[in-house]
């Protein structure tokens, strides 16, 4: 999970004699550096570190753990920032990117290759020109080079960037530096196979490309057959109504009382009737707040999951995110969107975002995808863009494509 600002506390420190044990629990074990990496990379903008332990108190001569060495470097960076010395070769060397090496080899094999394509944050490291149409690229190659390092979050690197490029019509092949240096012939073989498959797809594709399905389809398998009428297109956006579950002095411990089980069930039904479609996380949040708590523990979620099985509802899933509906009919015929609420981006049902996208395009007709993503985010109350917000808007765009609301044409998203 990610947050804008994270407060990070280091629980290790010296004893009363000033001695520091080199036992840092899971960090000492094999793979401990991965735990540390996850912990220190969840903040989007700022991390505030609280620690009595100083970096100079960690003696790497007393331990060979990679995780402990990582903790020392992390503390150094927190203390000194960019003033931490970087270990480098005394002699300056010219840096040649892997993309340039790959492009050089591909040119020797007869391919026409361009490097460093684009001017946005989603650049292509190397692009292979389509021999039957030099105005098009048959394959884009992404490497873990400068562009990869400059991307702020793992989600941007591994999900958002891929989705954006694919929705712009690119067929993408990922190449890792270590794979290239260990076995360049295998990497070139994989690239040529990707080119062959891409050419086959381009020859068999329809003249007008549509947005590819790069996000897992929801549980609802049947296509939406209802047509949008003119009256429906002119309907006003629906205000978001929050369920009024006032806390009456109840404590979270009382949630599990047998005598309160019917009350828990009744409140779940009340929230579903008022706020469906609603994200699982938001549904559980409403219940825990009604019992005087702002925290959702695994125990609370497991109990609410158990009670939820006693209630009639319909569920869809997108990228591992669950959304609850009153019933299947509500999901299939849903035409509303509720722009103002206290929901986070990940709590927006893609079906609802798709309706918001269609509402925008009914007025604008067509828009560049990035502008559409930005305006849709603003429509749902997000003043600025961000990783989670963009991801939620992409899920809505995929749903709009699945429902045949929009299509990709001439570099823009167009209303159907």
mmCIF file of C-alpha atoms in Angstrom:
data_model
loop_
_atom_site.group_PDB
_atom_site.id
_atom_site.type_symbol
_atom_site.label_atom_id
_atom_site.label_comp_id
_atom_site.label_asym_id
_atom_site.label_seq_id
_atom_site.Cartn_x
_atom_site.Cartn_y
_atom_site.Cartn_z
ATOM 1 C CA UNK A 1 0.000 0.000 0.000
ATOM 2 C CA UNK A 2 1.193 3.562 -0.684
ATOM 3 C CA UNK A 3 0.613 6.873 1.107
ATOM 4 C CA UNK A 4 1.619 10.467 0.356
ATOM 5 C CA UNK A 5 3.547 10.814 3.631
ATOM 6 C CA UNK A 6 4.768 7.934 5.794
ATOM 7 C CA UNK A 7 6.102 8.129 9.358
ATOM 8 C CA UNK A 8 8.787 5.456 9.682
ATOM 9 C CA UNK A 9 10.047 4.315 13.097
ATOM 10 C CA UNK A 10 13.232 2.309 13.575
ATOM 11 C CA UNK A 11 12.729 0.139 16.673
ATOM 12 C CA UNK A 12 16.375 -0.859 17.087
ATOM 13 C CA UNK A 13 18.919 1.050 19.135
ATOM 14 C CA UNK A 14 21.847 0.884 21.571
ATOM 15 C CA UNK A 15 21.541 -0.632 25.039
ATOM 16 C CA UNK A 16 22.265 1.278 28.272
ATOM 17 C CA UNK A 17 25.971 0.790 27.699
ATOM 18 C CA UNK A 18 25.797 2.208 24.179
ATOM 19 C CA UNK A 19 26.392 -1.170 22.538
ATOM 20 C CA UNK A 20 24.381 -2.033 19.424
ATOM 21 C CA UNK A 21 23.600 -5.645 18.648
ATOM 22 C CA UNK A 22 23.871 -6.564 14.986
ATOM 23 C CA UNK A 23 20.715 -8.678 15.319
ATOM 24 C CA UNK A 24 18.018 -6.903 13.295
ATOM 25 C CA UNK A 25 15.521 -9.750 13.120
ATOM 26 C CA UNK A 26 14.162 -10.407 9.592
ATOM 27 C CA UNK A 27 16.710 -8.009 8.048
ATOM 28 C CA UNK A 28 19.532 -10.406 8.926
ATOM 29 C CA UNK A 29 17.932 -13.284 7.056
ATOM 30 C CA UNK A 30 18.301 -14.078 3.373
ATOM 31 C CA UNK A 31 16.020 -11.735 1.450
ATOM 32 C CA UNK A 32 15.853 -9.255 4.336
ATOM 33 C CA UNK A 33 16.862 -6.458 1.965
ATOM 34 C CA UNK A 34 13.586 -6.992 0.088
ATOM 35 C CA UNK A 35 11.599 -6.379 3.268
ATOM 36 C CA UNK A 36 13.521 -3.154 3.796
ATOM 37 C CA UNK A 37 12.984 -2.103 0.189
ATOM 38 C CA UNK A 38 9.217 -2.521 0.504
ATOM 39 C CA UNK A 39 9.165 -0.613 3.778
ATOM 40 C CA UNK A 40 11.097 2.425 2.572
ATOM 41 C CA UNK A 41 9.520 2.770 -0.886
ATOM 42 C CA UNK A 42 5.836 3.235 0.000
ATOM 43 C CA UNK A 43 5.849 7.037 0.397
ATOM 44 C CA UNK A 44 4.886 9.024 -2.709
ATOM 45 C CA UNK A 45 6.209 12.394 -1.557
ATOM 46 C CA UNK A 46 7.796 12.286 1.887
ATOM 47 C CA UNK A 47 8.980 9.907 4.593
ATOM 48 C CA UNK A 48 9.699 11.122 8.137
ATOM 49 C CA UNK A 49 12.156 8.875 9.956
ATOM 50 C CA UNK A 50 12.224 8.457 13.754
ATOM 51 C CA UNK A 51 15.314 6.673 15.092
ATOM 52 C CA UNK A 52 17.669 6.703 18.072
ATOM 53 C CA UNK A 53 19.951 4.456 16.033
ATOM 54 C CA UNK A 54 22.541 6.316 13.960
ATOM 55 C CA UNK A 55 24.093 4.995 10.769
ATOM 56 C CA UNK A 56 27.633 5.074 12.210
ATOM 57 C CA UNK A 57 26.509 2.744 15.007
ATOM 58 C CA UNK A 58 25.960 -0.102 12.527
ATOM 59 C CA UNK A 59 29.250 -1.964 12.119
ATOM 60 C CA UNK A 60 29.231 -3.893 8.845
ATOM 61 C CA UNK A 61 32.414 -5.679 9.923
ATOM 62 C CA UNK A 62 30.265 -7.606 12.406
ATOM 63 C CA UNK A 63 27.655 -8.792 9.933
ATOM 64 C CA UNK A 64 27.508 -9.894 6.301
ATOM 65 C CA UNK A 65 23.776 -9.265 5.969
ATOM 66 C CA UNK A 66 22.727 -7.353 2.843
ATOM 67 C CA UNK A 67 19.589 -6.176 4.655
ATOM 68 C CA UNK A 68 21.579 -4.638 7.519
ATOM 69 C CA UNK A 69 23.902 -2.922 5.034
ATOM 70 C CA UNK A 70 20.806 -1.500 3.338
ATOM 71 C CA UNK A 71 19.512 -0.178 6.670
ATOM 72 C CA UNK A 72 22.847 1.564 7.293
ATOM 73 C CA UNK A 73 22.731 3.222 3.837
ATOM 74 C CA UNK A 74 19.090 4.213 4.402
ATOM 75 C CA UNK A 75 19.958 5.878 7.723
ATOM 76 C CA UNK A 76 22.898 7.648 6.066
ATOM 77 C CA UNK A 77 20.616 9.021 3.394
ATOM 78 C CA UNK A 78 18.060 10.173 5.992
ATOM 79 C CA UNK A 79 20.817 11.921 7.967
ATOM 80 C CA UNK A 80 22.770 13.476 5.095
ATOM 81 C CA UNK A 81 20.548 13.337 2.026
ATOM 82 C CA UNK A 82 22.337 13.535 -1.291
ATOM 83 C CA UNK A 83 25.597 14.258 0.511
ATOM 84 C CA UNK A 84 26.081 10.520 1.042
ATOM 85 C CA UNK A 85 29.181 9.633 -0.987
ATOM 86 C CA UNK A 86 28.568 7.418 -3.974
ATOM 87 C CA UNK A 87 31.086 4.650 -4.546
ATOM 88 C CA UNK A 88 32.334 4.946 -8.099
ATOM 89 C CA UNK A 89 35.329 4.201 -10.251
ATOM 90 C CA UNK A 90 38.114 6.813 -9.978
ATOM 91 C CA UNK A 91 38.246 7.039 -13.749
ATOM 92 C CA UNK A 92 35.327 8.515 -15.639
ATOM 93 C CA UNK A 93 33.835 6.105 -18.152
ATOM 94 C CA UNK A 94 31.475 6.731 -21.005
ATOM 95 C CA UNK A 95 28.045 5.262 -20.295
ATOM 96 C CA UNK A 96 26.502 3.293 -23.139
ATOM 97 C CA UNK A 97 22.887 2.306 -22.548
ATOM 98 C CA UNK A 98 21.610 -1.212 -23.094
ATOM 99 C CA UNK A 99 19.046 0.216 -25.515
ATOM 100 C CA UNK A 100 21.854 1.542 -27.715
ATOM 101 C CA UNK A 101 23.630 -1.834 -27.645
ATOM 102 C CA UNK A 102 20.422 -3.653 -28.582
ATOM 103 C CA UNK A 103 19.681 -1.153 -31.358
ATOM 104 C CA UNK A 104 23.182 -1.607 -32.777
ATOM 105 C CA UNK A 105 22.807 -5.399 -32.887
ATOM 106 C CA UNK A 106 19.337 -5.183 -34.453
ATOM 107 C CA UNK A 107 20.633 -2.829 -37.163
ATOM 108 C CA UNK A 108 23.342 -5.368 -37.990
ATOM 109 C CA UNK A 109 20.563 -7.899 -38.463
ATOM 110 C CA UNK A 110 18.837 -5.625 -40.999
ATOM 111 C CA UNK A 111 16.214 -3.940 -38.838
ATOM 112 C CA UNK A 112 15.593 -0.197 -38.906
ATOM 113 C CA UNK A 113 15.686 0.947 -35.291
ATOM 114 C CA UNK A 114 15.107 4.317 -33.622
ATOM 115 C CA UNK A 115 16.119 5.016 -30.021
ATOM 116 C CA UNK A 116 14.778 7.288 -27.268
ATOM 117 C CA UNK A 117 11.386 7.837 -28.908
ATOM 118 C CA UNK A 118 8.919 10.334 -27.471
ATOM 119 C CA UNK A 119 8.967 13.460 -25.336
ATOM 120 C CA UNK A 120 6.636 12.510 -22.482
ATOM 121 C CA UNK A 121 7.267 10.531 -19.306
ATOM 122 C CA UNK A 122 6.478 7.322 -21.211
ATOM 123 C CA UNK A 123 9.345 7.155 -23.664
ATOM 124 C CA UNK A 124 10.334 4.129 -25.706
ATOM 125 C CA UNK A 125 13.998 3.163 -25.358
ATOM 126 C CA UNK A 126 14.125 1.557 -28.821
ATOM 127 C CA UNK A 127 11.529 1.131 -31.562
ATOM 128 C CA UNK A 128 11.697 -1.269 -34.512
ATOM 129 C CA UNK A 129 10.237 0.243 -37.695
ATOM 130 C CA UNK A 130 7.580 -1.786 -39.535
ATOM 131 C CA UNK A 131 9.182 -2.736 -42.855
ATOM 132 C CA UNK A 132 5.840 -2.709 -44.708
ATOM 133 C CA UNK A 133 4.920 0.748 -43.406
ATOM 134 C CA UNK A 134 7.898 2.927 -42.344
ATOM 135 C CA UNK A 135 5.523 5.392 -40.655
ATOM 136 C CA UNK A 136 4.712 2.801 -37.977
ATOM 137 C CA UNK A 137 6.631 0.848 -35.380
ATOM 138 C CA UNK A 138 6.163 -2.899 -35.111
ATOM 139 C CA UNK A 139 7.687 -3.212 -31.634
ATOM 140 C CA UNK A 140 8.759 -0.984 -28.771
ATOM 141 C CA UNK A 141 11.557 -2.055 -26.430
ATOM 142 C CA UNK A 142 11.707 -0.881 -22.816
ATOM 143 C CA UNK A 143 14.912 -1.304 -20.793
ATOM 144 C CA UNK A 144 15.709 -0.731 -17.130
ATOM 145 C CA UNK A 145 17.834 2.311 -17.945
ATOM 146 C CA UNK A 146 17.581 6.043 -17.261
ATOM 147 C CA UNK A 147 13.839 6.335 -17.952
ATOM 148 C CA UNK A 148 13.180 3.333 -15.712
ATOM 149 C CA UNK A 149 15.216 4.808 -12.849
ATOM 150 C CA UNK A 150 13.560 8.220 -13.161
ATOM 151 C CA UNK A 151 10.055 6.753 -12.786
ATOM 152 C CA UNK A 152 9.013 7.483 -9.219
ATOM 153 C CA UNK A 153 7.063 4.377 -8.143
ATOM 154 C CA UNK A 154 7.012 0.670 -8.935
ATOM 155 C CA UNK A 155 3.390 0.905 -10.050
ATOM 156 C CA UNK A 156 4.279 3.634 -12.560
ATOM 157 C CA UNK A 157 7.148 1.528 -13.918
ATOM 158 C CA UNK A 158 5.435 -1.844 -14.112
ATOM 159 C CA UNK A 159 1.734 -1.080 -14.635
ATOM 160 C CA UNK A 160 0.815 2.490 -15.563
ATOM 161 C CA UNK A 161 3.579 2.953 -18.157
ATOM 162 C CA UNK A 162 2.756 -0.352 -19.855
ATOM 163 C CA UNK A 163 -0.966 0.448 -19.914
ATOM 164 C CA UNK A 164 -0.425 3.917 -21.370
ATOM 165 C CA UNK A 165 1.886 2.721 -24.130
ATOM 166 C CA UNK A 166 -0.304 -0.231 -25.070
ATOM 167 C CA UNK A 167 -3.376 1.974 -25.183
ATOM 168 C CA UNK A 168 -1.459 4.257 -27.528
ATOM 169 C CA UNK A 169 -1.056 1.301 -29.872
ATOM 170 C CA UNK A 170 2.421 0.066 -28.921
ATOM 171 C CA UNK A 171 3.409 -3.585 -28.694
ATOM 172 C CA UNK A 172 5.948 -3.673 -25.876
ATOM 173 C CA UNK A 173 8.899 -5.970 -25.164
ATOM 174 C CA UNK A 174 10.740 -5.635 -21.851
ATOM 175 C CA UNK A 175 14.517 -6.245 -21.716
ATOM 176 C CA UNK A 176 16.474 -6.429 -18.469
ATOM 177 C CA UNK A 177 20.135 -5.397 -18.359
ATOM 178 C CA UNK A 178 21.279 -8.535 -16.541
ATOM 179 C CA UNK A 179 19.551 -10.767 -19.102
ATOM 180 C CA UNK A 180 21.309 -8.895 -21.903
ATOM 181 C CA UNK A 181 24.783 -9.231 -20.407
ATOM 182 C CA UNK A 182 24.274 -12.873 -19.412
ATOM 183 C CA UNK A 183 22.846 -14.045 -22.742
ATOM 184 C CA UNK A 184 22.413 -11.418 -25.483
ATOM 185 C CA UNK A 185 21.616 -14.075 -28.109
ATOM 186 C CA UNK A 186 18.611 -15.269 -26.094
ATOM 187 C CA UNK A 187 17.385 -11.680 -25.689
ATOM 188 C CA UNK A 188 17.724 -11.020 -29.430
ATOM 189 C CA UNK A 189 15.843 -14.252 -30.132
ATOM 190 C CA UNK A 190 13.018 -13.160 -27.828
ATOM 191 C CA UNK A 191 12.888 -9.746 -29.555
ATOM 192 C CA UNK A 192 12.702 -11.336 -33.015
ATOM 193 C CA UNK A 193 9.912 -13.645 -31.840
ATOM 194 C CA UNK A 194 8.041 -10.622 -30.450
ATOM 195 C CA UNK A 195 8.492 -8.874 -33.824
ATOM 196 C CA UNK A 196 7.122 -11.915 -35.649
ATOM 197 C CA UNK A 197 4.054 -12.095 -33.425
ATOM 198 C CA UNK A 198 3.481 -8.343 -33.666
ATOM 199 C CA UNK A 199 3.621 -8.467 -37.470
ATOM 200 C CA UNK A 200 1.067 -11.287 -37.486
ATOM 201 C CA UNK A 201 -1.265 -9.277 -35.273
ATOM 202 C CA UNK A 202 -0.857 -6.140 -37.396
ATOM 203 C CA UNK A 203 -1.723 -8.021 -40.574
ATOM 204 C CA UNK A 204 -4.826 -9.609 -39.063
ATOM 205 C CA UNK A 205 -5.977 -6.577 -37.065
ATOM 206 C CA UNK A 206 -8.982 -4.548 -38.156
ATOM 207 C CA UNK A 207 -8.356 -1.202 -39.780
ATOM 208 C CA UNK A 208 -9.599 0.718 -36.741
ATOM 209 C CA UNK A 209 -7.726 -0.388 -33.592
ATOM 210 C CA UNK A 210 -9.478 -0.497 -30.232
ATOM 211 C CA UNK A 211 -8.019 -0.222 -26.782
ATOM 212 C CA UNK A 212 -6.533 -3.618 -25.830
ATOM 213 C CA UNK A 213 -7.695 -5.415 -22.738
ATOM 214 C CA UNK A 214 -4.697 -5.058 -20.457
ATOM 215 C CA UNK A 215 -6.680 -5.070 -17.225
ATOM 216 C CA UNK A 216 -8.406 -8.149 -15.849
ATOM 217 C CA UNK A 217 -12.039 -8.303 -16.868
ATOM 218 C CA UNK A 218 -14.654 -7.984 -14.124
ATOM 219 C CA UNK A 219 -16.715 -10.857 -12.811
ATOM 220 C CA UNK A 220 -19.640 -9.859 -15.015
ATOM 221 C CA UNK A 221 -19.035 -11.898 -18.146
ATOM 222 C CA UNK A 222 -22.116 -11.010 -20.146
ATOM 223 C CA UNK A 223 -21.854 -7.911 -22.357
ATOM 224 C CA UNK A 224 -24.046 -4.950 -21.657
ATOM 225 C CA UNK A 225 -26.738 -4.994 -24.278
ATOM 226 C CA UNK A 226 -28.860 -2.044 -23.215
ATOM 227 C CA UNK A 227 -28.662 1.021 -25.457
ATOM 228 C CA UNK A 228 -28.209 4.512 -24.061
ATOM 229 C CA UNK A 229 -31.253 6.605 -24.824
ATOM 230 C CA UNK A 230 -31.169 10.351 -25.351
ATOM 231 C CA UNK A 231 -32.984 10.809 -22.056
ATOM 232 C CA UNK A 232 -30.322 8.777 -20.257
ATOM 233 C CA UNK A 233 -27.555 10.821 -21.838
ATOM 234 C CA UNK A 234 -29.136 13.999 -20.492
ATOM 235 C CA UNK A 235 -29.533 12.702 -16.939
ATOM 236 C CA UNK A 236 -27.849 14.728 -14.213
ATOM 237 C CA UNK A 237 -24.965 13.271 -12.262
ATOM 238 C CA UNK A 238 -26.090 11.643 -9.024
ATOM 239 C CA UNK A 239 -24.911 13.042 -5.672
ATOM 240 C CA UNK A 240 -23.101 10.579 -3.418
ATOM 241 C CA UNK A 241 -25.077 9.769 -0.272
ATOM 242 C CA UNK A 242 -23.112 8.543 2.745
ATOM 243 C CA UNK A 243 -24.880 6.098 5.043
ATOM 244 C CA UNK A 244 -25.761 7.635 8.394
ATOM 245 C CA UNK A 245 -24.395 5.068 10.863
ATOM 246 C CA UNK A 246 -23.951 7.026 14.060
ATOM 247 C CA UNK A 247 -21.844 5.572 16.820
ATOM 248 C CA UNK A 248 -23.879 5.176 19.986
ATOM 249 C CA UNK A 249 -20.990 4.670 22.346
ATOM 250 C CA UNK A 250 -20.261 1.210 20.956
ATOM 251 C CA UNK A 251 -16.684 -0.051 21.073
ATOM 252 C CA UNK A 252 -14.981 -2.152 18.431
ATOM 253 C CA UNK A 253 -14.742 -5.097 20.856
ATOM 254 C CA UNK A 254 -18.549 -5.235 20.943
ATOM 255 C CA UNK A 255 -18.637 -5.879 17.201
ATOM 256 C CA UNK A 256 -18.060 -9.601 17.798
ATOM 257 C CA UNK A 257 -20.766 -10.044 20.452
ATOM 258 C CA UNK A 258 -23.327 -12.659 19.461
ATOM 259 C CA UNK A 259 -26.077 -10.280 20.528
ATOM 260 C CA UNK A 260 -24.794 -7.694 18.015
ATOM 261 C CA UNK A 261 -24.548 -9.995 15.002
ATOM 262 C CA UNK A 262 -27.986 -9.009 13.689
ATOM 263 C CA UNK A 263 -27.063 -5.354 14.109
ATOM 264 C CA UNK A 264 -23.848 -5.883 12.115
ATOM 265 C CA UNK A 265 -25.824 -7.608 9.380
ATOM 266 C CA UNK A 266 -28.458 -4.854 9.359
ATOM 267 C CA UNK A 267 -25.817 -2.138 9.056
ATOM 268 C CA UNK A 268 -24.073 -3.940 6.214
ATOM 269 C CA UNK A 269 -27.387 -4.163 4.366
ATOM 270 C CA UNK A 270 -28.073 -0.482 5.088
ATOM 271 C CA UNK A 271 -24.736 0.606 3.615
ATOM 272 C CA UNK A 272 -25.237 -1.596 0.548
ATOM 273 C CA UNK A 273 -28.706 -0.203 -0.076
ATOM 274 C CA UNK A 274 -27.505 3.394 0.287
ATOM 275 C CA UNK A 275 -24.057 3.399 -1.317
ATOM 276 C CA UNK A 276 -23.870 0.438 -3.723
ATOM 277 C CA UNK A 277 -21.822 0.102 -5.825
ATOM 278 C CA UNK A 278 -19.276 0.326 -3.032
ATOM 279 C CA UNK A 279 -15.720 -0.933 -2.623
ATOM 280 C CA UNK A 280 -15.095 -3.689 -0.101
ATOM 281 C CA UNK A 281 -12.609 -1.496 1.789
ATOM 282 C CA UNK A 282 -15.090 1.374 2.068
ATOM 283 C CA UNK A 283 -17.916 -0.935 3.167
ATOM 284 C CA UNK A 284 -15.774 -2.300 5.981
ATOM 285 C CA UNK A 285 -14.633 1.218 6.870
ATOM 286 C CA UNK A 286 -18.238 2.316 7.351
ATOM 287 C CA UNK A 287 -18.846 -0.557 9.785
ATOM 288 C CA UNK A 288 -15.696 -0.063 11.848
ATOM 289 C CA UNK A 289 -16.423 3.671 12.147
ATOM 290 C CA UNK A 290 -19.916 2.836 13.380
ATOM 291 C CA UNK A 291 -18.245 0.888 16.194
ATOM 292 C CA UNK A 292 -15.959 3.751 17.138
ATOM 293 C CA UNK A 293 -12.766 2.646 15.395
ATOM 294 C CA UNK A 294 -10.806 4.080 12.470
ATOM 295 C CA UNK A 295 -8.625 0.979 12.018
ATOM 296 C CA UNK A 296 -9.438 -2.108 9.985
ATOM 297 C CA UNK A 297 -7.675 -5.175 11.311
ATOM 298 C CA UNK A 298 -7.550 -8.612 9.723
ATOM 299 C CA UNK A 299 -9.776 -9.882 12.517
ATOM 300 C CA UNK A 300 -12.450 -7.258 11.759
ATOM 301 C CA UNK A 301 -12.320 -7.953 8.007
ATOM 302 C CA UNK A 302 -12.594 -11.716 8.520
ATOM 303 C CA UNK A 303 -15.621 -11.291 10.779
ATOM 304 C CA UNK A 304 -17.382 -8.881 8.409
ATOM 305 C CA UNK A 305 -16.618 -11.244 5.515
ATOM 306 C CA UNK A 306 -18.332 -14.012 7.463
ATOM 307 C CA UNK A 307 -21.440 -11.921 8.154
ATOM 308 C CA UNK A 308 -21.507 -10.699 4.555
ATOM 309 C CA UNK A 309 -22.133 -14.253 3.347
ATOM 310 C CA UNK A 310 -25.547 -14.055 5.045
ATOM 311 C CA UNK A 311 -26.557 -11.092 2.853
ATOM 312 C CA UNK A 312 -27.751 -11.013 -0.734
ATOM 313 C CA UNK A 313 -25.439 -8.986 -2.979
ATOM 314 C CA UNK A 314 -23.538 -9.064 -6.285
ATOM 315 C CA UNK A 315 -19.775 -8.687 -6.608
ATOM 316 C CA UNK A 316 -17.357 -7.623 -9.351
ATOM 317 C CA UNK A 317 -13.567 -7.670 -9.235
ATOM 318 C CA UNK A 318 -11.025 -5.492 -11.044
ATOM 319 C CA UNK A 319 -7.269 -5.939 -10.550
ATOM 320 C CA UNK A 320 -7.900 -7.632 -7.208
ATOM 321 C CA UNK A 321 -10.237 -4.843 -6.004
ATOM 322 C CA UNK A 322 -13.738 -5.983 -5.011
ATOM 323 C CA UNK A 323 -16.943 -3.960 -5.421
ATOM 324 C CA UNK A 324 -20.373 -4.811 -4.053
ATOM 325 C CA UNK A 325 -23.713 -4.171 -5.764
ATOM 326 C CA UNK A 326 -27.285 -4.594 -4.573
ATOM 327 C CA UNK A 327 -27.824 -7.243 -7.236
ATOM 328 C CA UNK A 328 -26.735 -8.230 -10.741
ATOM 329 C CA UNK A 329 -29.452 -6.119 -12.344
ATOM 330 C CA UNK A 330 -28.029 -2.964 -10.758
ATOM 331 C CA UNK A 331 -24.587 -3.771 -12.158
ATOM 332 C CA UNK A 332 -25.769 -4.516 -15.701
ATOM 333 C CA UNK A 333 -27.984 -1.459 -15.928
ATOM 334 C CA UNK A 334 -25.863 1.040 -14.007
ATOM 335 C CA UNK A 335 -25.761 4.460 -15.698
ATOM 336 C CA UNK A 336 -24.933 6.838 -12.838
ATOM 337 C CA UNK A 337 -21.733 8.430 -11.623
ATOM 338 C CA UNK A 338 -21.282 10.166 -8.286
ATOM 339 C CA UNK A 339 -18.502 12.739 -8.571
ATOM 340 C CA UNK A 340 -18.360 14.164 -5.050
ATOM 341 C CA UNK A 341 -17.711 11.857 -2.105
ATOM 342 C CA UNK A 342 -15.165 10.910 0.541
ATOM 343 C CA UNK A 343 -13.958 7.951 -1.499
ATOM 344 C CA UNK A 344 -10.341 7.316 -2.362
ATOM 345 C CA UNK A 345 -9.416 6.655 -5.992
ATOM 346 C CA UNK A 346 -9.082 2.888 -5.476
ATOM 347 C CA UNK A 347 -12.645 2.852 -4.078
ATOM 348 C CA UNK A 348 -14.216 4.074 -7.342
ATOM 349 C CA UNK A 349 -16.013 1.273 -9.233
ATOM 350 C CA UNK A 350 -14.669 1.137 -12.819
ATOM 351 C CA UNK A 351 -18.249 0.938 -14.099
ATOM 352 C CA UNK A 352 -18.985 4.289 -12.453
ATOM 353 C CA UNK A 353 -15.786 5.851 -13.813
ATOM 354 C CA UNK A 354 -16.715 4.558 -17.276
ATOM 355 C CA UNK A 355 -20.029 6.426 -17.018
ATOM 356 C CA UNK A 356 -18.162 9.589 -16.040
ATOM 357 C CA UNK A 357 -15.833 9.178 -19.036
ATOM 358 C CA UNK A 358 -18.819 8.821 -21.346
ATOM 359 C CA UNK A 359 -20.410 11.931 -19.860
ATOM 360 C CA UNK A 360 -17.253 13.943 -20.642
ATOM 361 C CA UNK A 361 -16.983 12.625 -24.197
ATOM 362 C CA UNK A 362 -20.656 13.309 -24.910
ATOM 363 C CA UNK A 363 -19.671 16.975 -24.684
ATOM 364 C CA UNK A 364 -16.094 16.824 -25.996
ATOM 365 C CA UNK A 365 -16.571 14.062 -28.630
ATOM 366 C CA UNK A 366 -12.859 13.157 -28.615
ATOM 367 C CA UNK A 367 -9.850 13.887 -26.425
ATOM 368 C CA UNK A 368 -6.212 12.819 -26.008
ATOM 369 C CA UNK A 369 -6.078 10.027 -23.477
ATOM 370 C CA UNK A 370 -3.963 11.887 -20.907
ATOM 371 C CA UNK A 371 -6.344 14.877 -20.983
ATOM 372 C CA UNK A 372 -9.323 12.554 -20.610
ATOM 373 C CA UNK A 373 -7.702 10.820 -17.642
ATOM 374 C CA UNK A 374 -6.975 14.190 -16.017
ATOM 375 C CA UNK A 375 -10.496 15.574 -16.561
ATOM 376 C CA UNK A 376 -12.124 12.372 -15.318
ATOM 377 C CA UNK A 377 -10.046 12.569 -12.149
ATOM 378 C CA UNK A 378 -11.200 16.150 -11.645
ATOM 379 C CA UNK A 379 -14.783 15.087 -12.303
ATOM 380 C CA UNK A 380 -14.543 12.702 -9.353
ATOM 381 C CA UNK A 381 -13.129 15.357 -7.062
ATOM 382 C CA UNK A 382 -9.361 14.861 -7.404
ATOM 383 C CA UNK A 383 -7.708 18.238 -7.961
ATOM 384 C CA UNK A 384 -4.390 16.744 -9.039
ATOM 385 C CA UNK A 385 -3.288 13.523 -10.630
ATOM 386 C CA UNK A 386 -1.360 10.742 -8.915
ATOM 387 C CA UNK A 387 -0.449 7.102 -9.309
ATOM 388 C CA UNK A 388 -3.569 5.672 -7.640
ATOM 389 C CA UNK A 389 -5.823 8.223 -9.309
ATOM 390 C CA UNK A 390 -4.445 7.502 -12.782
ATOM 391 C CA UNK A 391 -4.768 3.759 -12.171
ATOM 392 C CA UNK A 392 -8.435 4.159 -11.169
ATOM 393 C CA UNK A 393 -9.145 6.233 -14.267
ATOM 394 C CA UNK A 394 -7.412 3.613 -16.458
ATOM 395 C CA UNK A 395 -9.652 0.914 -14.995
ATOM 396 C CA UNK A 396 -12.653 3.044 -15.895
ATOM 397 C CA UNK A 397 -11.308 3.580 -19.415
ATOM 398 C CA UNK A 398 -10.893 -0.165 -19.848
ATOM 399 C CA UNK A 399 -14.481 -0.689 -18.680
ATOM 400 C CA UNK A 400 -15.705 2.014 -21.068
ATOM 401 C CA UNK A 401 -13.918 0.172 -23.878
ATOM 402 C CA UNK A 402 -15.401 -3.166 -22.827
ATOM 403 C CA UNK A 403 -18.870 -1.623 -22.836
ATOM 404 C CA UNK A 404 -18.152 -0.171 -26.280
ATOM 405 C CA UNK A 405 -18.651 3.418 -25.070
ATOM 406 C CA UNK A 406 -15.386 4.642 -26.596
ATOM 407 C CA UNK A 407 -12.750 3.706 -29.149
ATOM 408 C CA UNK A 408 -9.160 4.657 -29.903
ATOM 409 C CA UNK A 409 -8.769 6.650 -33.109
ATOM 410 C CA UNK A 410 -5.980 8.858 -34.417
ATOM 411 C CA UNK A 411 -4.212 9.094 -31.094
ATOM 412 C CA UNK A 412 -7.401 10.128 -29.267
ATOM 413 C CA UNK A 413 -10.265 8.547 -27.325
ATOM 414 C CA UNK A 414 -13.489 9.004 -29.296
ATOM 415 C CA UNK A 415 -17.112 8.558 -28.209
ATOM 416 C CA UNK A 416 -18.942 5.788 -30.029
#
